[in-house]
Amino acid sequence: MQIDRLERIFLFLTVTLLAGVLMAIVLSVVHDGAELPTQAGRINVAEVRDTAPFDAPGVYETAPGKYQAVIIAKAWAFEPAEIRIPVGAELTFVVTSIDVIHGFQVWDTNVNAMVIPGQITEVSRTFDEAGEYNIVCHEYCGIGHHGMFGKVVVSG
Ligand code: CUA
């Protein structure tokens, strides 16, 4: 048995694996546009409903072609559950939770974030194609987790 030969093989495999993982991260950023959510602020969980903008959840046009969806996540629903915007709109989701940790994922997009009590989650995306995009909670949050969903309706 040649130890140094085996060592070379395992060193090669280790370096190859690390390079592969690094390449996957680089590709997810460069090719798929992955980015880290920004820290959008903190909020007192007990006063969410009395604190702007969460005192009025809904969809607002903030500038021509730009929309903001103010959403409260709670066990087990998003409020509002349906968001309507015109095609081509840039939509910024501003989300917080009034109870436990929830997930916030919009199908067929790279919108994928966590919603943490006390924190404000903010993520933007431009919707260039008309259609219905399901929003799901992808963070286990209790017995009704599987029924926690909403949708973005983009119409042209
Ligand atoms: Cu909310 Cu799972």
Short mmCIF file of C-alpha atoms and ligand atoms in Angstrom, two decimals:
data_model
loop_
_atom_site.label_atom_id
_atom_site.label_comp_id
_atom_site.label_asym_id
_atom_site.label_seq_id
_atom_site.Cartn_x
_atom_site.Cartn_y
_atom_site.Cartn_z
CA MET A 1 0.00 0.00 0.00
CA GLN A 2 1.35 3.38 -0.95
CA ILE A 3 0.26 5.89 1.67
CA ASP A 4 1.50 8.96 -0.13
CA ARG A 5 -0.41 8.01 -3.27
CA LEU A 6 -3.66 7.65 -1.31
CA GLU A 7 -2.94 10.95 0.41
CA ARG A 8 -2.54 12.64 -2.94
CA ILE A 9 -5.87 11.22 -4.11
CA PHE A 10 -7.70 12.37 -0.99
CA LEU A 11 -6.04 15.78 -1.12
CA PHE A 12 -7.17 16.08 -4.73
CA LEU A 13 -10.74 15.03 -3.84
CA THR A 14 -10.84 17.48 -0.91
CA VAL A 15 -9.63 20.42 -2.99
CA THR A 16 -12.02 19.47 -5.82
CA LEU A 17 -14.97 19.34 -3.42
CA LEU A 18 -14.11 22.73 -1.90
CA ALA A 19 -13.65 24.27 -5.34
CA GLY A 20 -17.02 22.82 -6.40
CA VAL A 21 -18.82 24.29 -3.40
CA LEU A 22 -17.14 27.66 -3.92
CA MET A 23 -18.11 27.58 -7.59
CA ALA A 24 -21.75 26.81 -6.64
CA ILE A 25 -21.80 29.90 -4.37
CA VAL A 26 -20.25 32.11 -7.07
CA LEU A 27 -22.72 30.80 -9.67
CA SER A 28 -25.72 31.41 -7.39
CA VAL A 29 -24.62 35.04 -7.04
CA VAL A 30 -23.47 35.74 -10.61
CA HIS A 31 -25.92 33.59 -12.56
CA ASP A 32 -29.03 33.46 -10.35
CA GLY A 33 -28.71 36.88 -8.75
CA ALA A 34 -28.65 35.64 -5.15
CA GLU A 35 -28.10 38.35 -2.59
CA LEU A 36 -28.29 38.61 1.15
CA PRO A 37 -31.31 40.37 2.63
CA THR A 38 -30.47 43.76 4.08
CA GLN A 39 -31.12 44.69 7.65
CA ALA A 40 -34.25 46.78 7.22
CA GLY A 41 -34.84 47.63 10.85
CA ARG A 42 -36.22 46.41 14.11
CA ILE A 43 -39.67 46.67 15.58
CA ASN A 44 -41.33 46.07 18.94
CA VAL A 45 -43.34 42.87 18.45
CA ALA A 46 -46.06 43.95 20.87
CA GLU A 47 -46.62 47.21 18.98
CA VAL A 48 -46.49 46.04 15.36
CA ARG A 49 -50.10 46.99 14.65
CA ASP A 50 -49.54 50.46 16.06
CA THR A 51 -46.26 51.05 14.23
CA ALA A 52 -46.01 52.41 10.69
CA PRO A 53 -46.11 50.98 8.11
CA PHE A 54 -47.57 47.86 9.72
CA ASP A 55 -50.56 49.75 11.14
CA ALA A 56 -51.92 49.60 7.58
CA PRO A 57 -50.91 46.37 5.81
CA GLY A 58 -51.53 46.47 2.07
CA VAL A 59 -50.09 47.36 -1.30
CA TYR A 60 -49.05 50.93 -2.08
CA GLU A 61 -47.67 52.65 -5.14
CA THR A 62 -44.68 54.62 -3.88
CA ALA A 63 -43.52 56.00 -7.25
CA PRO A 64 -44.52 55.37 -10.87
CA GLY A 65 -43.99 51.65 -11.42
CA LYS A 66 -42.82 51.07 -7.88
CA TYR A 67 -44.93 49.32 -5.30
CA GLN A 68 -44.55 48.41 -1.68
CA ALA A 69 -46.34 45.48 -0.07
CA VAL A 70 -46.58 45.85 3.70
CA ILE A 71 -47.24 42.40 5.08
CA ILE A 72 -47.79 41.00 8.55
CA ALA A 73 -46.91 37.33 8.95
CA LYS A 74 -48.74 35.51 11.70
CA ALA A 75 -49.75 31.99 12.59
CA TRP A 76 -50.96 31.01 10.01
CA ALA A 77 -51.53 33.62 7.38
CA PHE A 78 -50.03 36.52 5.54
CA GLU A 79 -51.94 39.77 5.87
CA PRO A 80 -52.83 40.71 3.18
CA ALA A 81 -52.81 37.31 1.50
CA GLU A 82 -53.21 38.68 -2.00
CA ILE A 83 -51.06 41.34 -3.63
CA ARG A 84 -52.02 42.82 -6.99
CA ILE A 85 -49.57 44.75 -9.14
CA PRO A 86 -49.29 45.59 -12.85
CA VAL A 87 -46.76 43.79 -15.01
CA GLY A 88 -43.31 45.38 -14.98
CA ALA A 89 -43.71 46.78 -11.46
CA GLU A 90 -40.89 46.78 -8.99
CA LEU A 91 -42.32 45.38 -5.80
CA THR A 92 -40.70 45.74 -2.40
CA PHE A 93 -41.97 43.39 0.27
CA VAL A 94 -41.76 44.76 3.79
CA VAL A 95 -42.60 41.98 6.20
CA THR A 96 -42.59 41.34 9.91
CA SER A 97 -44.02 38.72 12.24
CA ILE A 98 -46.25 39.24 15.24
CA ASP A 99 -45.57 35.84 16.76
CA VAL A 100 -43.03 33.20 15.72
CA ILE A 101 -40.44 32.85 12.96
CA HIS A 102 -41.99 32.43 9.53
CA GLY A 103 -40.60 31.95 6.06
CA PHE A 104 -41.34 34.05 3.01
CA GLN A 105 -40.78 32.51 -0.37
CA VAL A 106 -42.28 33.58 -3.69
CA TRP A 107 -42.41 30.69 -6.13
CA ASP A 108 -40.58 31.00 -9.45
CA THR A 109 -38.56 33.95 -8.15
CA ASN A 110 -35.45 34.38 -6.02
CA VAL A 111 -37.48 35.97 -3.23
CA ASN A 112 -36.66 33.76 -0.28
CA ALA A 113 -36.32 35.21 3.20
CA MET A 114 -37.03 34.62 6.85
CA VAL A 115 -39.47 36.68 8.85
CA ILE A 116 -38.30 37.06 12.42
CA PRO A 117 -40.30 38.63 15.27
CA GLY A 118 -38.75 41.98 16.15
CA GLN A 119 -37.08 42.34 12.77
CA ILE A 120 -38.25 43.85 9.51
CA THR A 121 -37.54 41.85 6.36
CA GLU A 122 -37.26 43.80 3.14
CA VAL A 123 -36.76 42.33 -0.31
CA SER A 124 -37.43 43.71 -3.79
CA ARG A 125 -38.11 42.22 -7.16
CA THR A 126 -39.33 43.39 -10.54
CA PHE A 127 -42.18 41.30 -11.95
CA ASP A 128 -41.76 41.36 -15.74
CA GLU A 129 -44.11 38.48 -16.46
CA ALA A 130 -47.82 38.40 -15.81
CA GLY A 131 -49.16 35.54 -13.73
CA GLU A 132 -49.85 34.33 -10.24
CA TYR A 133 -46.92 33.76 -7.93
CA ASN A 134 -47.58 31.76 -4.81
CA ILE A 135 -46.13 32.96 -1.55
CA VAL A 136 -45.42 30.22 0.95
CA CYS A 137 -44.17 30.07 4.49
CA HIS A 138 -41.21 27.71 4.31
CA GLU A 139 -40.21 27.83 7.95
CA TYR A 140 -42.07 25.42 10.22
CA CYS A 141 -44.24 27.60 12.46
CA GLY A 142 -46.74 25.26 14.08
CA ILE A 143 -49.69 23.06 13.33
CA GLY A 144 -51.12 25.32 10.60
CA HIS A 145 -47.79 25.88 8.83
CA HIS A 146 -48.79 23.97 5.69
CA GLY A 147 -51.79 26.28 5.19
CA MET A 148 -49.85 29.54 5.42
CA PHE A 149 -49.72 31.01 1.94
CA GLY A 150 -50.57 33.97 -0.20
CA LYS A 151 -50.06 35.13 -3.74
CA VAL A 152 -48.82 37.93 -5.94
CA VAL A 153 -51.09 38.55 -8.91
CA VAL A 154 -49.28 40.31 -11.74
CA SER A 155 -51.58 41.45 -14.52
CA GLY A 156 -50.72 43.06 -17.82
CU1 CUA B 1 -45.53 30.39 9.00
CU2 CUA B 1 -44.72 28.19 8.51
#
